[in-house]
Coordinates of C-alpha atoms in Angstrom, one line a residue:
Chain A
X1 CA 6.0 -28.4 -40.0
X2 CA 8.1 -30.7 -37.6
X3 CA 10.6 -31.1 -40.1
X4 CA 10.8 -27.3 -41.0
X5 CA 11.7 -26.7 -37.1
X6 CA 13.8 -29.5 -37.0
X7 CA 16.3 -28.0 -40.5
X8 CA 15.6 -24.6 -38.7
X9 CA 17.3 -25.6 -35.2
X10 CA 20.4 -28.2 -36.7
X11 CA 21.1 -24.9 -39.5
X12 CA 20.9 -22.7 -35.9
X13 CA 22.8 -24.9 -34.2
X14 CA 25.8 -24.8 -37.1
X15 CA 25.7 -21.4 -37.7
X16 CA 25.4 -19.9 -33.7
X17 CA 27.4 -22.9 -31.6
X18 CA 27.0 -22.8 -27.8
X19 CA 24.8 -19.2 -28.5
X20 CA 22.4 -21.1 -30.1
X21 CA 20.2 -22.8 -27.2
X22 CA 19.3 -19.4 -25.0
X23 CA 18.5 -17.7 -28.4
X24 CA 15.8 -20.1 -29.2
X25 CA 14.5 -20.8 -25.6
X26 CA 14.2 -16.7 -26.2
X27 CA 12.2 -17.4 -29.4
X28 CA 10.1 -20.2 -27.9
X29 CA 9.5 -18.0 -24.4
X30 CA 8.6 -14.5 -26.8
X31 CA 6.1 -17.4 -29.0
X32 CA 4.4 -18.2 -25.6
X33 CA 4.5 -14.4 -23.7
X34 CA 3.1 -12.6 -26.9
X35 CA 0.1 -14.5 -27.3
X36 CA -0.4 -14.4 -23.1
X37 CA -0.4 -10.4 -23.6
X38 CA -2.3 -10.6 -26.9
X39 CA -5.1 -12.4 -24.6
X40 CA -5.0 -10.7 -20.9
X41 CA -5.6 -7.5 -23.4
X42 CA -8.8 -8.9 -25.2
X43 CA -9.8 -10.7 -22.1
X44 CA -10.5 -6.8 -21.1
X45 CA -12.6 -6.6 -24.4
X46 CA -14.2 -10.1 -24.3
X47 CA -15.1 -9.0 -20.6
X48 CA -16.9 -5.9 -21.0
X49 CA -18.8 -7.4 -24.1
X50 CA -19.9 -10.1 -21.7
X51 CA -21.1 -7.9 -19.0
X52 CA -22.7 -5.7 -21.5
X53 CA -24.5 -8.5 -23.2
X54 CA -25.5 -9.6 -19.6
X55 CA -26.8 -6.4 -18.6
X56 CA -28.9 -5.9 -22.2
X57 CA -26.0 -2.9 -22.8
X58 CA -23.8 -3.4 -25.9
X59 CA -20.2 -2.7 -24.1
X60 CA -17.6 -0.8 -26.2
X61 CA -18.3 -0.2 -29.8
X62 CA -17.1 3.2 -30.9
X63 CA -13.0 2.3 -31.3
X64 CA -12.5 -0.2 -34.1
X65 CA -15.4 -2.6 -35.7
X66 CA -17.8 -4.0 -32.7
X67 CA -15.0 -2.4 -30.2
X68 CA -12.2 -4.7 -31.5
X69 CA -9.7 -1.7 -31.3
X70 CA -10.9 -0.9 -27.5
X71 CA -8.1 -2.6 -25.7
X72 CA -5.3 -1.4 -27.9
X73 CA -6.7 2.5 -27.4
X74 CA -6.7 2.0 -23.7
X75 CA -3.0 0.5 -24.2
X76 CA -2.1 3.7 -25.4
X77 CA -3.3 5.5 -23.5
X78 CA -2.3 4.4 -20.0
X79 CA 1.3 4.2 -21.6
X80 CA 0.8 8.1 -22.1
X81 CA -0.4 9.3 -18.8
X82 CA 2.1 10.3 -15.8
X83 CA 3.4 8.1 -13.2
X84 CA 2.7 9.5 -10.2
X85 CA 4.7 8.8 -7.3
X86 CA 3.6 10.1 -3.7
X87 CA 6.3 12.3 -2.0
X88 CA 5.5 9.9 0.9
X89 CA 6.0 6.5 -0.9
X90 CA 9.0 4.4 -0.4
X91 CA 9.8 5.4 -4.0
X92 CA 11.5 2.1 -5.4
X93 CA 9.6 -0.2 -3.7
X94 CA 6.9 2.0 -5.1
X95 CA 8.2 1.2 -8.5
X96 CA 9.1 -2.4 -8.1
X97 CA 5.7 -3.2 -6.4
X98 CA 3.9 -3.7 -10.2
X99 CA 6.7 -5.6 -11.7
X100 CA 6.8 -7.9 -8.9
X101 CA 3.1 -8.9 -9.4
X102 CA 3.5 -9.4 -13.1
X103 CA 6.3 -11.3 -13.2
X104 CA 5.4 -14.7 -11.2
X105 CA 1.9 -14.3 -13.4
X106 CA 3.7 -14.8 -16.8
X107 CA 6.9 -16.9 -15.1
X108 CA 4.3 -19.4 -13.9
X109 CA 3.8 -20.5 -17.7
X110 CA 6.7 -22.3 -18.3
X111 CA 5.9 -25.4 -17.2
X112 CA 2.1 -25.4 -18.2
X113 CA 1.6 -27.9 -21.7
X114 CA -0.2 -26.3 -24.3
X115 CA -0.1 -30.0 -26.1
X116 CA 1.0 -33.3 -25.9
X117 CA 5.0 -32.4 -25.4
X118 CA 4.0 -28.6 -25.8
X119 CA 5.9 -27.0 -22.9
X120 CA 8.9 -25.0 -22.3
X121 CA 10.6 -26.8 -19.5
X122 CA 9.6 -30.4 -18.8
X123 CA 10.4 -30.2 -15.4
X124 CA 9.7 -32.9 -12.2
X125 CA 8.6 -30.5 -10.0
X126 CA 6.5 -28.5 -12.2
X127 CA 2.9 -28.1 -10.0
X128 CA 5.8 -27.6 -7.5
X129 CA 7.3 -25.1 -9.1
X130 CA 3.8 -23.3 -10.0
X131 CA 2.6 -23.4 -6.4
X132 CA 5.8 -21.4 -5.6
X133 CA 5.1 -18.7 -8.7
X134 CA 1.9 -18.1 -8.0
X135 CA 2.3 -17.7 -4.1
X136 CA 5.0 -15.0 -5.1
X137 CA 2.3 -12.9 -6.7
X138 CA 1.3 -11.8 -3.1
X139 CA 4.4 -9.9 -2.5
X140 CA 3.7 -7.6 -5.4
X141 CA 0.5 -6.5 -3.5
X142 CA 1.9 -6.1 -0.1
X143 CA 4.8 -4.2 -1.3
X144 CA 2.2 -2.0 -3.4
X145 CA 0.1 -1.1 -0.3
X146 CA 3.1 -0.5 2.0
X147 CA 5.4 1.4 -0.1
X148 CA 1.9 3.8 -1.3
X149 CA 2.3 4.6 2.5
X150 CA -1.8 5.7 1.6
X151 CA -4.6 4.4 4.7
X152 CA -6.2 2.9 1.8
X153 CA -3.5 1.4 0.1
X154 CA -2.5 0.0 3.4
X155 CA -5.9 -1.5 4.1
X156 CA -6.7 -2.8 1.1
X157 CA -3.2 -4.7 0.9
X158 CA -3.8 -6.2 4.3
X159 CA -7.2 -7.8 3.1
X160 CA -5.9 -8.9 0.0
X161 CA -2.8 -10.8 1.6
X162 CA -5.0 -12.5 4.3
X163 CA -7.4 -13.2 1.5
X164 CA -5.0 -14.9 -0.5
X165 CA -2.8 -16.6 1.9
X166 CA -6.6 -17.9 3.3
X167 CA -7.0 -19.4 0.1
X168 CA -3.9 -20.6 -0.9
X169 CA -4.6 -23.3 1.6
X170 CA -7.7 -24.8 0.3
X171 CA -5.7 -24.4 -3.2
X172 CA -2.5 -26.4 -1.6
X173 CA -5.1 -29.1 -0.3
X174 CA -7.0 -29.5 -3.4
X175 CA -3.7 -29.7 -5.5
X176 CA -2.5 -32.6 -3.4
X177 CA -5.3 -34.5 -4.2
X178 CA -4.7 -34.2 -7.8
X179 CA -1.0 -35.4 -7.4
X180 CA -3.2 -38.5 -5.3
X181 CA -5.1 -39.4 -8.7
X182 CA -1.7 -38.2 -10.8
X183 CA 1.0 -39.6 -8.5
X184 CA 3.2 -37.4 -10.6
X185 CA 4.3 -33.4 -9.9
X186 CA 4.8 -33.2 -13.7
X187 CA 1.7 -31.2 -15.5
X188 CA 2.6 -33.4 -18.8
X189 CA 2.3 -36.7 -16.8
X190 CA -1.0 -35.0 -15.0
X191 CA -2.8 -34.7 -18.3
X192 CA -1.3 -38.2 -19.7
X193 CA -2.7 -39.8 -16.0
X194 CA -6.4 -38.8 -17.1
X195 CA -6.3 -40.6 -20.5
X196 CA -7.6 -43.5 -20.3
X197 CA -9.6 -44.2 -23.8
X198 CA -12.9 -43.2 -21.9
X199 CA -12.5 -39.3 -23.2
X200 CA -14.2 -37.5 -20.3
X201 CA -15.1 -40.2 -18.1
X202 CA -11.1 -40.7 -17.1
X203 CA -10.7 -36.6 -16.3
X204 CA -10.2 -36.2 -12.7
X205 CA -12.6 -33.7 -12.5
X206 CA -15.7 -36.7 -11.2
X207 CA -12.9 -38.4 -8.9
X208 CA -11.9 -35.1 -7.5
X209 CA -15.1 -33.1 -8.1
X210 CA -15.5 -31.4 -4.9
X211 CA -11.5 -31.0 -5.3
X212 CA -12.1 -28.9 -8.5
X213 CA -15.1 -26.6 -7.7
X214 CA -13.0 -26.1 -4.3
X215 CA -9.9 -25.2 -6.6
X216 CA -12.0 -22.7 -8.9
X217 CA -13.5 -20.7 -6.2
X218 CA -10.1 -20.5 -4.3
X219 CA -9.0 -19.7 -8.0
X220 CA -11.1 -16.7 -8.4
X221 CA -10.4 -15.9 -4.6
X222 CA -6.7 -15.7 -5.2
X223 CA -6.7 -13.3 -8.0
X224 CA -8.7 -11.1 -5.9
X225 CA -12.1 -11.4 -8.7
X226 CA -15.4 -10.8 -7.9
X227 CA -17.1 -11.8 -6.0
X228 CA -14.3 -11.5 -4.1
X229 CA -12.8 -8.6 -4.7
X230 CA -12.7 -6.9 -1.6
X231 CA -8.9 -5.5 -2.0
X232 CA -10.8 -3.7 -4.3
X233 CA -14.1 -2.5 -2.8
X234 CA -14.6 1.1 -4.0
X235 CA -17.0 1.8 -1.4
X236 CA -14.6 1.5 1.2
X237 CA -11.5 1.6 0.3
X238 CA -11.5 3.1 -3.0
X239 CA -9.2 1.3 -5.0
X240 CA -7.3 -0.9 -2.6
X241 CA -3.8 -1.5 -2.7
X242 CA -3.6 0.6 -6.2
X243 CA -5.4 3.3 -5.3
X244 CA -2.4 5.6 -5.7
X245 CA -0.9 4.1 -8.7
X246 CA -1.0 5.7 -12.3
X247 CA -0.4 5.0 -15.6
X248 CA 1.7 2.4 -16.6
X249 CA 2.0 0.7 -12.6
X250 CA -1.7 0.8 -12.4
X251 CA -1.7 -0.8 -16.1
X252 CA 0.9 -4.1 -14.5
X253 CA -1.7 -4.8 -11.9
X254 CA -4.4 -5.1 -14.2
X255 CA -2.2 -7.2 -16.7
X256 CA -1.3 -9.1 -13.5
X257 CA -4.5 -9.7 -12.6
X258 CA -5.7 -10.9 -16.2
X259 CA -2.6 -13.1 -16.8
X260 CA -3.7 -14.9 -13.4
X261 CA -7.0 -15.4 -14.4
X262 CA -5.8 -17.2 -17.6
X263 CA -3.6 -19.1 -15.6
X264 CA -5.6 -20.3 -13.2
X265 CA -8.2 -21.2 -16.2
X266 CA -5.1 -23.0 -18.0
X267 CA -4.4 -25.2 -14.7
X268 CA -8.0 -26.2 -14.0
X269 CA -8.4 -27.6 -17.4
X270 CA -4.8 -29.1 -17.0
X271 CA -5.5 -31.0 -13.7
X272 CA -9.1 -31.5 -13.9
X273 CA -10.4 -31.3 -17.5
X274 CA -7.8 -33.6 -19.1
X275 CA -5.8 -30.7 -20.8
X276 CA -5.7 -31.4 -23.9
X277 CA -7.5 -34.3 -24.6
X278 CA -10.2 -34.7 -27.2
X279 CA -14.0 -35.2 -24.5
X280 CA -14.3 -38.0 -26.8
X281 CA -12.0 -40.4 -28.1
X282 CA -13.2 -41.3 -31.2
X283 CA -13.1 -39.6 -35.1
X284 CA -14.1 -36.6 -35.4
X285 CA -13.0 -35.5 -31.8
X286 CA -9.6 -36.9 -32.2
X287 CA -8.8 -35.6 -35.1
X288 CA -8.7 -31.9 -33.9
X289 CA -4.9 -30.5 -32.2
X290 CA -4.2 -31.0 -28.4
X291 CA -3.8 -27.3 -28.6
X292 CA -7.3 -26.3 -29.5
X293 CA -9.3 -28.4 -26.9
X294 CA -6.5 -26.7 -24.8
X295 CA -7.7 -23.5 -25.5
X296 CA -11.3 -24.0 -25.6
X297 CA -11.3 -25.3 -21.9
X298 CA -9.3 -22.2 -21.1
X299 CA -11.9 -20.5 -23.0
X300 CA -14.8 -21.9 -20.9
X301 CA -13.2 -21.9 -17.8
X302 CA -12.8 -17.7 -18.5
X303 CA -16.0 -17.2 -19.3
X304 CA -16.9 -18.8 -16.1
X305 CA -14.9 -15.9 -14.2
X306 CA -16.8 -13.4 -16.6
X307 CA -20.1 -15.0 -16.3
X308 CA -19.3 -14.9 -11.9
X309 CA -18.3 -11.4 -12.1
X310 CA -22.0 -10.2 -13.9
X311 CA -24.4 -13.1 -11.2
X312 CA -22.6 -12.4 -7.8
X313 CA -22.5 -9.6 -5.3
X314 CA -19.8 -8.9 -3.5
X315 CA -18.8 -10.8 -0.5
X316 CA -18.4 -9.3 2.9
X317 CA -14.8 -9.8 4.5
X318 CA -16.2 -11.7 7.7
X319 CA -18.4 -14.0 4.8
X320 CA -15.1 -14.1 2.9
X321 CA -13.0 -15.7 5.7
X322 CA -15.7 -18.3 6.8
X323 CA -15.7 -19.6 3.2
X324 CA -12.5 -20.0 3.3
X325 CA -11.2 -21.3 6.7
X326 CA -14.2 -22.7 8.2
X327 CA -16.0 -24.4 4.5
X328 CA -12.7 -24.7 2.5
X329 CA -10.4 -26.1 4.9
X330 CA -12.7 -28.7 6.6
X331 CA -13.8 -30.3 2.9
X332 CA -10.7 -30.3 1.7
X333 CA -9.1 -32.2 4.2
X334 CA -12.2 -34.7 4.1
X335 CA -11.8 -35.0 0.6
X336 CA -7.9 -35.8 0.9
X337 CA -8.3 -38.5 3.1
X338 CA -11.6 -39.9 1.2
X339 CA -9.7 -40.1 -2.1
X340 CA -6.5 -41.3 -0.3
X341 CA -8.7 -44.5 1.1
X342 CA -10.4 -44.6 -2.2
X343 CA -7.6 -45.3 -3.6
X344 CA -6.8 -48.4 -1.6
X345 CA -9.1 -50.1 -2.7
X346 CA -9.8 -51.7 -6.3
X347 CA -12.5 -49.3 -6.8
X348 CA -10.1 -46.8 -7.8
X349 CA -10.6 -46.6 -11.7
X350 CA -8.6 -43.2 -12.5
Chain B
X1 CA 18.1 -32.8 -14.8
X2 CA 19.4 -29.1 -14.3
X3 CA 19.1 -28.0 -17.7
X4 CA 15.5 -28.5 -17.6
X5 CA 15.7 -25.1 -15.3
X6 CA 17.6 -23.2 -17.2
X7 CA 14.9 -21.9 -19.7
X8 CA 12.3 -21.4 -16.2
X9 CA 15.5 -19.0 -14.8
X10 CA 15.0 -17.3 -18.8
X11 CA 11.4 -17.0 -18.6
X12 CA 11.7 -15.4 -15.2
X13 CA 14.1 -12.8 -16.6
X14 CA 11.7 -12.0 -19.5
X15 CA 9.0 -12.1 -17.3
X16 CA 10.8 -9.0 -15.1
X17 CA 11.7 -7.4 -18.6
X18 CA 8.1 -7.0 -19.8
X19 CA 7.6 -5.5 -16.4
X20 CA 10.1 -3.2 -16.6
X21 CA 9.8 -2.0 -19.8
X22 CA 6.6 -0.6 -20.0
X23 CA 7.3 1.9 -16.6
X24 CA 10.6 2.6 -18.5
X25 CA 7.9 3.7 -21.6
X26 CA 5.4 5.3 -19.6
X27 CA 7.8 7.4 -17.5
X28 CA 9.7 8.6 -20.8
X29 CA 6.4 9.2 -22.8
X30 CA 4.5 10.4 -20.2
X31 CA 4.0 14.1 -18.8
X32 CA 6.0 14.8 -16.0
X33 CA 4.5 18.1 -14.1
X34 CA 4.6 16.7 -10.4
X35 CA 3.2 19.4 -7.8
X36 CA 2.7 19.2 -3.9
X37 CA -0.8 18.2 -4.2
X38 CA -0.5 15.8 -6.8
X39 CA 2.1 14.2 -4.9
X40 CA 0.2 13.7 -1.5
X41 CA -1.4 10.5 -0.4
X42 CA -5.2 10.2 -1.2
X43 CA -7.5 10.9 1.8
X44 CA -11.1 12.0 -0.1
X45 CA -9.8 15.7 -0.6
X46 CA -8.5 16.2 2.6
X47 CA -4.9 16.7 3.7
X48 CA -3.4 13.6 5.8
X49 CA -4.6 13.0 8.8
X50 CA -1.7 11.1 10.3
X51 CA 1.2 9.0 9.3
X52 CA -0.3 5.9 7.0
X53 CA 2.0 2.7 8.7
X54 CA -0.8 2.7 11.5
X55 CA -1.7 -0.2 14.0
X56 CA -3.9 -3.1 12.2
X57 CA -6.2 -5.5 13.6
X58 CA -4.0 -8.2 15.6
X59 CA -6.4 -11.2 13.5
X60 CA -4.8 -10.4 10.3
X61 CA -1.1 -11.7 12.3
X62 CA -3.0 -14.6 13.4
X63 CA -4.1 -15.7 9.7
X64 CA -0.6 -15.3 8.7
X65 CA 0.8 -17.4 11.4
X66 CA -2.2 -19.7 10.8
X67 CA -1.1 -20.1 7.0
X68 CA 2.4 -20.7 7.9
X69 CA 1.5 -23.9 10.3
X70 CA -1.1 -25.4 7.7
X71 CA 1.0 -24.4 4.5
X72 CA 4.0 -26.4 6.2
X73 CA 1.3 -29.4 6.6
X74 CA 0.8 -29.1 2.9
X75 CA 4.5 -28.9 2.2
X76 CA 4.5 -32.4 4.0
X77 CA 1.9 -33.8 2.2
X78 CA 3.0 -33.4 -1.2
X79 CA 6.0 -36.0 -1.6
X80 CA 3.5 -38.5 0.6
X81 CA 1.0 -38.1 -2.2
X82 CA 3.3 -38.8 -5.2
X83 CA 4.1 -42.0 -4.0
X84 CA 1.1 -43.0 -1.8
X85 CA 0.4 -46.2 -4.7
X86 CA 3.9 -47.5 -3.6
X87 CA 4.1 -47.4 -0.3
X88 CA 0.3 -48.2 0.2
X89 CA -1.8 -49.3 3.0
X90 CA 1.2 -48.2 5.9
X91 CA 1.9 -44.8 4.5
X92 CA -1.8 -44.1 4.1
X93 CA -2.7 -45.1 8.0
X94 CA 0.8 -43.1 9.0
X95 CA -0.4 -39.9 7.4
X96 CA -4.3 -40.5 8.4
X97 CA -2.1 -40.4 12.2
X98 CA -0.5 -37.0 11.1
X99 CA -3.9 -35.6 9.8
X100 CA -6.0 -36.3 13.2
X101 CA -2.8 -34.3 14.9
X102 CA -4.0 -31.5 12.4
X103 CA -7.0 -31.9 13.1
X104 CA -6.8 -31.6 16.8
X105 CA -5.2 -28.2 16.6
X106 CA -7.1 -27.4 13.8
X107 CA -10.8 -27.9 16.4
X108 CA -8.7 -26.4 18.7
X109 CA -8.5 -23.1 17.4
X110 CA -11.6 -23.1 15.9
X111 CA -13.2 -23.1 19.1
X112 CA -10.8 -21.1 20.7
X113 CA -12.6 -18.1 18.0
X114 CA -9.0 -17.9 16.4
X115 CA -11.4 -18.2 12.9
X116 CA -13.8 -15.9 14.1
X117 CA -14.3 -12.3 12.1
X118 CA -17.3 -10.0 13.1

């Protein structure tokens, strides 16, 4: 297989010269986007199953075998209904506003390892660099709710940025706790930095417990989930900050909003549950590709945003922002300087 | 070092493209019937009461300038945490200094109600 790639590249680089490199970093980026759609699309599926299997209901199952066709119907038709734009809209910020939230939610993965060595762009900075991505996603929404010029577009984007800037900080705090225990900004070093030959006792999720619930919650906070999906709360502000979108720009925001939650499942198990690493470092365990314990954290930590969405009502705003400033902030900050002194002493084992 | 960016700078242009392209799609395969009513705001049925870029609650430009101040703490906390193992015991006690400064203003405005949502 390596050596199939490797014949395949040294032919490409013969045949195309200097053209060569941005046409494969094209291949590899298309070989990581299409299965990111492929997922945010039966995320939808795998989502209403769950709930319906919660709530004793069978979900979709009328399109395709067991529903398996659902998400492609729905596809098609969103991409056939008419976009609507308001007379009173700012009409190419109105436009813009849904591209703008989808593109820091799929940018964000080129940095994230799939596998030992498995990422685009090994890059220093990289947690840097997907702080900045995924704090650009708020811009989408503000745009969206100001450009609608709607009352209820308008509130619901005000909630939703104070909601998310809120927990962007407990994020920020817990994320500098991780670069503590990694002492490393790159997510390749991260994952190496938790293997220690213990399996899941070197994963910096028991160091940095508190760190990683913290970072979850915030997680499902910040792409505006339930329970915390008050820029959505139908009973008072109908849709939020899409109320008035149609069609395809109401189809970005959901993609958006599903490519998040993957993302922010891909960078828990990165920084707390040891990528991918095999839980147990011996035969059988070890034996199985990076790339599948990879994608059956991801899996878990998904289903964990499902299985949230079906247990927990909704949260008011004033319960929202306590969470967040007053529980968040103060534990964070505790934990930071608990690990920090931790970690001058020789009891530091991570 | 740089060339290690130039496939993020790629991704980001793809990442606008599959943006782009589906409203390019939807608007061409779409209907396109707009009429006065279709096109006004959304108020429940009713027409607009008033213009929509209203006054807001003053809190939610106090959480914004609150996120600014402890986002910039955050931003100074990250290259002290990459190297705290080298520069060790000093660099730990400086920023445990910086922290209680946070901290101050943080109690501060906490008590002052700045936090407070009802």
């Amino acid at each position: 297989m390596m050596e199939l790639l490797q014949t395949l590249e040294q032919t490409g680089q013969n045949l195309l010269g200097p053209l060569w490199l941005p046409l494969w970093t094209l291949i590899k980026i298309v070989v990581i986007v299409a299965p990111i759609m492929g997922s945010v699309a039966y995320l939808t599926l795998a989502e209403r199953k769950i709930l319906g299997f919660m709530q004793v209901r069978p979900g979709p199952n009328r399109v395709g075998y067991w529903g398996l066709l659902q998400p492609l119907a729905d596809g098609i038709k969103l991409l056939l209904k008419e976009i609507i734009i308001p007379s009173s809209a700012n009409k190419f910020l109105f436009v813009a506003a849904p591209v703008l939230a989808l593109m820091p939610a799929l940018a964000a993965w080129a940095v994230v390892p799939f596998g030992d060595g498995m990422e685009l762009a090994n890059v220093n900075a990289g947690l840097l660099y997907i702080l900045a991505m995924t704090s650009l996603g708020v811009y989408g929404i503000i745009i969206a709710g100001w450009a609608s010029n709607s009352k209820y577009a308008f509130l619901g984007a005000l909630r939703s940025a104070a909601q998310i800037i809120s927990y962007e900080l407990a994020m920020g705090f817990a994320l500098v706790c991780v670069l503590l225990a990694a002492q490393s900004m790159n997510l390749g070093d991260i994952v190496r930095g938790q293997s220690h030959g213990y399996g899941l006792l070197g994963w910096y999720f028991i160091p940095l417990f508190p760190m990683f619930v913290v970072y979850f919650i915030a997680g499902v906070a910040e792409t505006n989930r339930a329970p915390f999906d008050l820029a959505e709360d139908e009973a008072t502000i109908v849709a939020g900050f899409h109320t008035e979108y149609s069609g395809m720009g109401f189809a970005l925001f959901f993609l958006a909003e599903y490519a998040n939650m993957i993302l922010i499942a891909a960078l828990s198990s990165v920084m707390f549950l040891g990528g991918w690493l095999p839980p147990i470092n011996i035969a059988p365990f070890n034996m199985i590709p990076g790339l599948f314990w990879m994608l059956g954290k991801m899996s878990f930590m998904l289903f964990l945003f499902l299985w949230f969405r079906a247990t927990f009502p909704r949260y008011r705003y004033d319960q929202l922002m306590r969470l967040g400033w007053k529980v968040f902030i103060p534990l964070t900050l505790v934990w930071l300087v608990v690990v920090a002194a931790w970690m001058q002493t020789p009891l530091w084992l991570w | 070092m740089l060339e290690n960016y130039f496939p993020v700078l790629l991704f980001i242009i793809v990442g606008l493209a599959v943006g782009v392209a589906p409203m390019v799609l939807g608007r061409l395969l779409g209907p396109h019937r707009p009429d006065s009513a279709k096109l006004s705001p959304y108020e429940c049925g009713f027409e607009a009461f008033e213009d929509a870029r209203m006054q807001f609650d003053v809190r939610y430009y106090l959480v914004a300038i609150l996120f600014i101040l402890f986002d910039l703490e955050i931003a100074f906390l990250f290259p002290w945490a990459v190297v705290l193992k080298e520069i060790g015991t000093f660099g730990f006690v400086s920023m445990l200094v910086f922290l209680a400064l946070l901290t101050v203003g943080f109690i501060y405005e906490w008590m002052k109600g700045a936090l407070e949502w009802e």
